[in-house]
Coordinates of C-alpha atoms in Angstrom, one line a residue:
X1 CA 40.1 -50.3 -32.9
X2 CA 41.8 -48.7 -30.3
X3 CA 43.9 -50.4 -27.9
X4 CA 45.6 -49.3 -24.5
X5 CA 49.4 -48.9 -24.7
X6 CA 51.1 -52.7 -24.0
X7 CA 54.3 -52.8 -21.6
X8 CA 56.8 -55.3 -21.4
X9 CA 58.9 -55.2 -17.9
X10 CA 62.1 -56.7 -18.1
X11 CA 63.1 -56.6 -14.0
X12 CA 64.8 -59.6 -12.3
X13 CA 64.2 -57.9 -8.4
X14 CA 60.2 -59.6 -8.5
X15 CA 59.5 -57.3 -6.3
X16 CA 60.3 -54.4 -7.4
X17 CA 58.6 -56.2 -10.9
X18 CA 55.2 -56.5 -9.3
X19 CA 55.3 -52.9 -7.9
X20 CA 55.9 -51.6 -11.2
X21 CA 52.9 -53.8 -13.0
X22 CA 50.4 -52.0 -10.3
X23 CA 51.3 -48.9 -11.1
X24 CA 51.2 -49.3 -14.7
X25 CA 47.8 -51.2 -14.7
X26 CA 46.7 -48.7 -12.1
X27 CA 47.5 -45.4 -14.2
X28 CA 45.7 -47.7 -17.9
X29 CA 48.3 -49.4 -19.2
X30 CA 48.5 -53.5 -20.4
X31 CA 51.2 -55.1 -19.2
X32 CA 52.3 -57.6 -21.7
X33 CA 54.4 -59.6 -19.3
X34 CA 56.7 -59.5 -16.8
X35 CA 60.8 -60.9 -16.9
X36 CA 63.1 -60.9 -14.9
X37 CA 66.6 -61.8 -18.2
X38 CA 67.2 -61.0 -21.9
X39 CA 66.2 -64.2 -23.1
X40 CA 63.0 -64.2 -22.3
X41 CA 62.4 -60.6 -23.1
X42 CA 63.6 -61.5 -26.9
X43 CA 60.7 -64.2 -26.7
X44 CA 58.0 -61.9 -25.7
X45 CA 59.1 -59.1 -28.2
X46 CA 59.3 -61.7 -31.0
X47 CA 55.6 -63.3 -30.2
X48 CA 53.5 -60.1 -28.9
X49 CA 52.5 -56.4 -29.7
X50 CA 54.6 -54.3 -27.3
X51 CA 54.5 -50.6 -28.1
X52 CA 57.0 -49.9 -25.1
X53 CA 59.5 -51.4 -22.9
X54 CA 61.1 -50.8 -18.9
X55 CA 64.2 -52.2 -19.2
X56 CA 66.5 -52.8 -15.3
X57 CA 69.7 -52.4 -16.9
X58 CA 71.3 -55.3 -14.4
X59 CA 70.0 -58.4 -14.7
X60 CA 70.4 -61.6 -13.6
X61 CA 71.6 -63.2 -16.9
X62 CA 74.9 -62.8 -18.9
X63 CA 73.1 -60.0 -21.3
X64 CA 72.2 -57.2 -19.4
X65 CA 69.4 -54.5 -20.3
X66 CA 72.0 -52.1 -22.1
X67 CA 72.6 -56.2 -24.4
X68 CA 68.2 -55.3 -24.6
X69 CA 68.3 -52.1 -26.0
X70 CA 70.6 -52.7 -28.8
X71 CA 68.7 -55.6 -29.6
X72 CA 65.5 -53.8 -29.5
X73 CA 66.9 -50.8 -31.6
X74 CA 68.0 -53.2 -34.6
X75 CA 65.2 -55.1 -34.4
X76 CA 62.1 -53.4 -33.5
X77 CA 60.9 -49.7 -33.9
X78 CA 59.2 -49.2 -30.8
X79 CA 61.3 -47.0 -27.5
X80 CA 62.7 -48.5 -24.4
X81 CA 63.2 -46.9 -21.0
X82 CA 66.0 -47.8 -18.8
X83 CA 65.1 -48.4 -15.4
X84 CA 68.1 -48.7 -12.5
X85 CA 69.7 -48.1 -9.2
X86 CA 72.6 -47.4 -10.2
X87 CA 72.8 -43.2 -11.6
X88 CA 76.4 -43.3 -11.7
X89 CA 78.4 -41.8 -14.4
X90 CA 79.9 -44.7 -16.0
X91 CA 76.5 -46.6 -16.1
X92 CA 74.3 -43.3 -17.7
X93 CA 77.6 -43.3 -20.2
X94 CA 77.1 -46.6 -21.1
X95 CA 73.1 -46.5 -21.3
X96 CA 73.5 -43.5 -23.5
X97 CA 75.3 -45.9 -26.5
X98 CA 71.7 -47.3 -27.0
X99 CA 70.0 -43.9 -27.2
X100 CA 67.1 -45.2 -24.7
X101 CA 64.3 -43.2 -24.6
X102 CA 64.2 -42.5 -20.9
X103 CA 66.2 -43.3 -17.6
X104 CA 64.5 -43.8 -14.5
X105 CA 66.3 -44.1 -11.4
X106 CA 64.8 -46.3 -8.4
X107 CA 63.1 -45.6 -6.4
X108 CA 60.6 -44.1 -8.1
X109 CA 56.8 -43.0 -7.9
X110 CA 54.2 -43.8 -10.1
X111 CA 54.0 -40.4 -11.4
X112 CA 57.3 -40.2 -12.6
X113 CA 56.8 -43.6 -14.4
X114 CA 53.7 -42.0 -15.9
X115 CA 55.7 -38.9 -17.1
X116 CA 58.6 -40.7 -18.3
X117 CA 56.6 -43.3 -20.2
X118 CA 54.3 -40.2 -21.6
X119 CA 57.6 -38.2 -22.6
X120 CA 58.9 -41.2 -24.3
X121 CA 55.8 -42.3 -26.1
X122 CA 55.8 -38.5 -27.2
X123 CA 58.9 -38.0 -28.5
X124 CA 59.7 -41.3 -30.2
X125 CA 59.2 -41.3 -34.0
X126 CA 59.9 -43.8 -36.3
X127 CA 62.4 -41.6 -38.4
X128 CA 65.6 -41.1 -36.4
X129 CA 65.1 -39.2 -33.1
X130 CA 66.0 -35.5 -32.7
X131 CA 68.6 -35.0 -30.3
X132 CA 68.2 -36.0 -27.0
X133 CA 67.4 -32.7 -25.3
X134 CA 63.9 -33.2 -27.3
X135 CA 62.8 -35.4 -24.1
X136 CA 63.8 -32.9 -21.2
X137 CA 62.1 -30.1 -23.1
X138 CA 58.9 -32.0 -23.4
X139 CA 55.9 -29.9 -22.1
X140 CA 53.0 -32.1 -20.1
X141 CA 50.1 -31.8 -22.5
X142 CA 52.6 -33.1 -25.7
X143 CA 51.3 -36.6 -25.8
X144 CA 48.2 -36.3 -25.4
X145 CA 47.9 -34.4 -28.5
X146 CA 50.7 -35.7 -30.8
X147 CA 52.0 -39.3 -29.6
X148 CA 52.7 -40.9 -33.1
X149 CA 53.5 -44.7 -34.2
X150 CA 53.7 -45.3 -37.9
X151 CA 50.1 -46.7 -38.9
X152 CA 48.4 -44.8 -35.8
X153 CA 47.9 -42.0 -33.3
X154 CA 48.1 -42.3 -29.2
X155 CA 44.9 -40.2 -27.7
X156 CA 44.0 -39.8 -24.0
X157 CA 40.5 -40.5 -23.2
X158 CA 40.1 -40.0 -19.1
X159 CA 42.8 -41.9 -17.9
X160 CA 43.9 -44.5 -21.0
X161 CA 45.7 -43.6 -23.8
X162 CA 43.9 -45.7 -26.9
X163 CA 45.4 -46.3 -29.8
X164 CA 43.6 -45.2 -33.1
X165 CA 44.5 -46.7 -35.9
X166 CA 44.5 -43.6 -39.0
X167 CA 42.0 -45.7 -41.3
X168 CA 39.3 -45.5 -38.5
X169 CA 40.1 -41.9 -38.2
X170 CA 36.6 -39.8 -40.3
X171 CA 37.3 -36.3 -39.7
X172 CA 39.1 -33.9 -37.2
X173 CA 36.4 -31.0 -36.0
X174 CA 38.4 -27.6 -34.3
X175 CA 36.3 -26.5 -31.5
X176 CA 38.2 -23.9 -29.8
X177 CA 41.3 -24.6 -28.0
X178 CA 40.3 -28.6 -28.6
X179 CA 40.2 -31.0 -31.5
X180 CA 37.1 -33.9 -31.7
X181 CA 38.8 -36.6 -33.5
X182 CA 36.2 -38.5 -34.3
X183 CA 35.9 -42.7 -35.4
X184 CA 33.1 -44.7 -36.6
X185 CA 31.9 -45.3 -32.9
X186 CA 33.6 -42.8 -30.7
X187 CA 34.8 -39.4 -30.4
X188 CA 37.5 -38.2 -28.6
X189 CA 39.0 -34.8 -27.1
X190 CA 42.5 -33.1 -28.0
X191 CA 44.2 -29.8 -27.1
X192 CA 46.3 -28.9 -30.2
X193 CA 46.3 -26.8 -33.5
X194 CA 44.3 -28.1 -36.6
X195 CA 47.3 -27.5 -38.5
X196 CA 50.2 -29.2 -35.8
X197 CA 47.8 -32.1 -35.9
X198 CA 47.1 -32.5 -40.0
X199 CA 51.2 -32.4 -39.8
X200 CA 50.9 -36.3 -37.7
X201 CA 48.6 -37.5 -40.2
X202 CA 49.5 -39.5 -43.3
X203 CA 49.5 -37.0 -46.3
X204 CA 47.6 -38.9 -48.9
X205 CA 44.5 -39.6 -47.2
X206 CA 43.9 -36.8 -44.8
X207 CA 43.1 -33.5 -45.8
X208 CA 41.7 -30.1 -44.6
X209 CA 38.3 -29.5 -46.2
X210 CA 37.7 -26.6 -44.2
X211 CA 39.3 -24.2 -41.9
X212 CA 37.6 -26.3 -39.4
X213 CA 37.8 -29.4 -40.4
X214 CA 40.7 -32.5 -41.5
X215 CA 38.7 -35.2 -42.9
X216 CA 39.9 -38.6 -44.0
X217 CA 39.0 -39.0 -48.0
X218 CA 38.1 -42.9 -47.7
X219 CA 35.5 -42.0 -45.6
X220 CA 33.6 -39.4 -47.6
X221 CA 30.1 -40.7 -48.9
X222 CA 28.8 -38.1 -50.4
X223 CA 29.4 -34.6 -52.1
X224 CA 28.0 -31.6 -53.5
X225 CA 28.6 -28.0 -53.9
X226 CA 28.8 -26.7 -50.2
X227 CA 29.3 -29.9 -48.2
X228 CA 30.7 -33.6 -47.9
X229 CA 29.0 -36.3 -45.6
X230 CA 30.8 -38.9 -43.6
X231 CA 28.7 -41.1 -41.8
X232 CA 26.0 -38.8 -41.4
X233 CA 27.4 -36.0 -40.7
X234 CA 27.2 -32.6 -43.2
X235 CA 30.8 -31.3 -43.2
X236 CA 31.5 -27.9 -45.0
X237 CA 34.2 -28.0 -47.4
X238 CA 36.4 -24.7 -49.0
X239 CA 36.2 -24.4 -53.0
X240 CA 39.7 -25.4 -53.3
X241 CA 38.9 -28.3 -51.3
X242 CA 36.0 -29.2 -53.5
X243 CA 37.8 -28.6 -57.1
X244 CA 40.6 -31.4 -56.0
X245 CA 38.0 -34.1 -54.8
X246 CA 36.3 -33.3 -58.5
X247 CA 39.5 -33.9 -60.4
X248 CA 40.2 -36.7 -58.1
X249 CA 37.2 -38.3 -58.3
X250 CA 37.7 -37.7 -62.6
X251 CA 41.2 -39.0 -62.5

């Protein structure tokens, strides 16, 4: 199943709230909802799938968004940008204790949302983040091809970003400079390495069976000496690749 990428806004200026959903929903995103204090963000966060969150760091409540960001670090492993007016020293500082995975300053256009949200997306993993120079280093074309979360893989198909889940992945095919990661019903298009993108995948179910090809073992149906078929489709495989699907298949 593939999903686009679900955004909580936490932003108590409603205009500036309702700006930012256009532009989101405009560019492919889901907005999950749309708050203006802490309270009811920790609501939403506790009864939805949210895979990222723009956080004002002033808002009209007690807690502010810097109060959000701790929360969301100890509670949930999904990243958080901070959105505000305010760039000035002591505020960044402050943001910075929270290790938020952007910071936008208003006012902002929608392709700077985009690229923050795509540079966060891309570097966030669920192990503990490189250092932070990882996000102004990122190149343009790094999410599409390598935009991780723990049981699935973020890949751009025209303007959306869907969400594959690894067990629908079948096999990976290297054509060229691109990648056709293929599903059960679709296919789609990445620019990266064979080998950068067997690194994202989890390492006991996918492996390369040929220099062209990653393929995920749960969904091979058949074997024999030259070739493995997944759904139809003939995929060559190496003799080393072969001998350890034998012994697995005798273990």
């Amino acid at each position: 199943m593939e999903h686009p990428i679900k955004i909580l806004i936490v932003e108590d200026n409603v205009i500036i709230a309702d700006d930012m959903q256009s532009m989101l929903e405009e560019i492919g995103y889901e907005v999950v909802d749309n708050v203006i204090v802490y309270e009811q963000a920790i609501e939403v966060l506790k009864n939805n799938h949210v895979d990222l969150v723009l956080i004002d760091i002033i808002l009209a409540s007690d807690k502010t968004g810097i109060d959000l960001g701790k929360h969301i670090r100890q509670n949930y492993n999904i990243p958080f940008i901070f959105v505000t007016s305010n760039s000035d020293k002591a505020t960044v500082e402050n943001a910075k204790t929270v290790k938020p995975d952007g910071y936008l300053v208003k006012p902002f256009e929608q392709q700077d949302l985009y690229t923050s949200i795509e540079i966060a997306l891309s570097n966030f993993n669920y192990s503990k983040k490189e250092s932070s120079t990882d996000i102004a280093g990122s190149g343009g074309d790094s999410f599409t091809s390598n935009s991780v979360l723990k049981d699935s893989i973020f890949v751009k198909k025209q303007h959306l970003y869907y969400r594959i889940q690894f067990g629908d992945i079948q096999f990976i095919k290297a054509d060229n400079v691109y990648l056709e990661v293929n599903t059960v019903d679709k296919k789609f298009l990445v620019r990266s390495p064979l080998k950068d993108y067997l690194e994202k995948l989890p390492k006991n179910k996918f492996y390369r069976a040929h220099k062209s090809y990653i393929v995920n073992v749960d969904h091979i149906d058949a074997i024999n000496s030259k070739d493995i078929m997944i759904n139809n489709t003939l995929i060559p495989i190496s003799k080393d690749f072969k001998e350890f699907i034998i012994s697995s298949m005798n273990s």
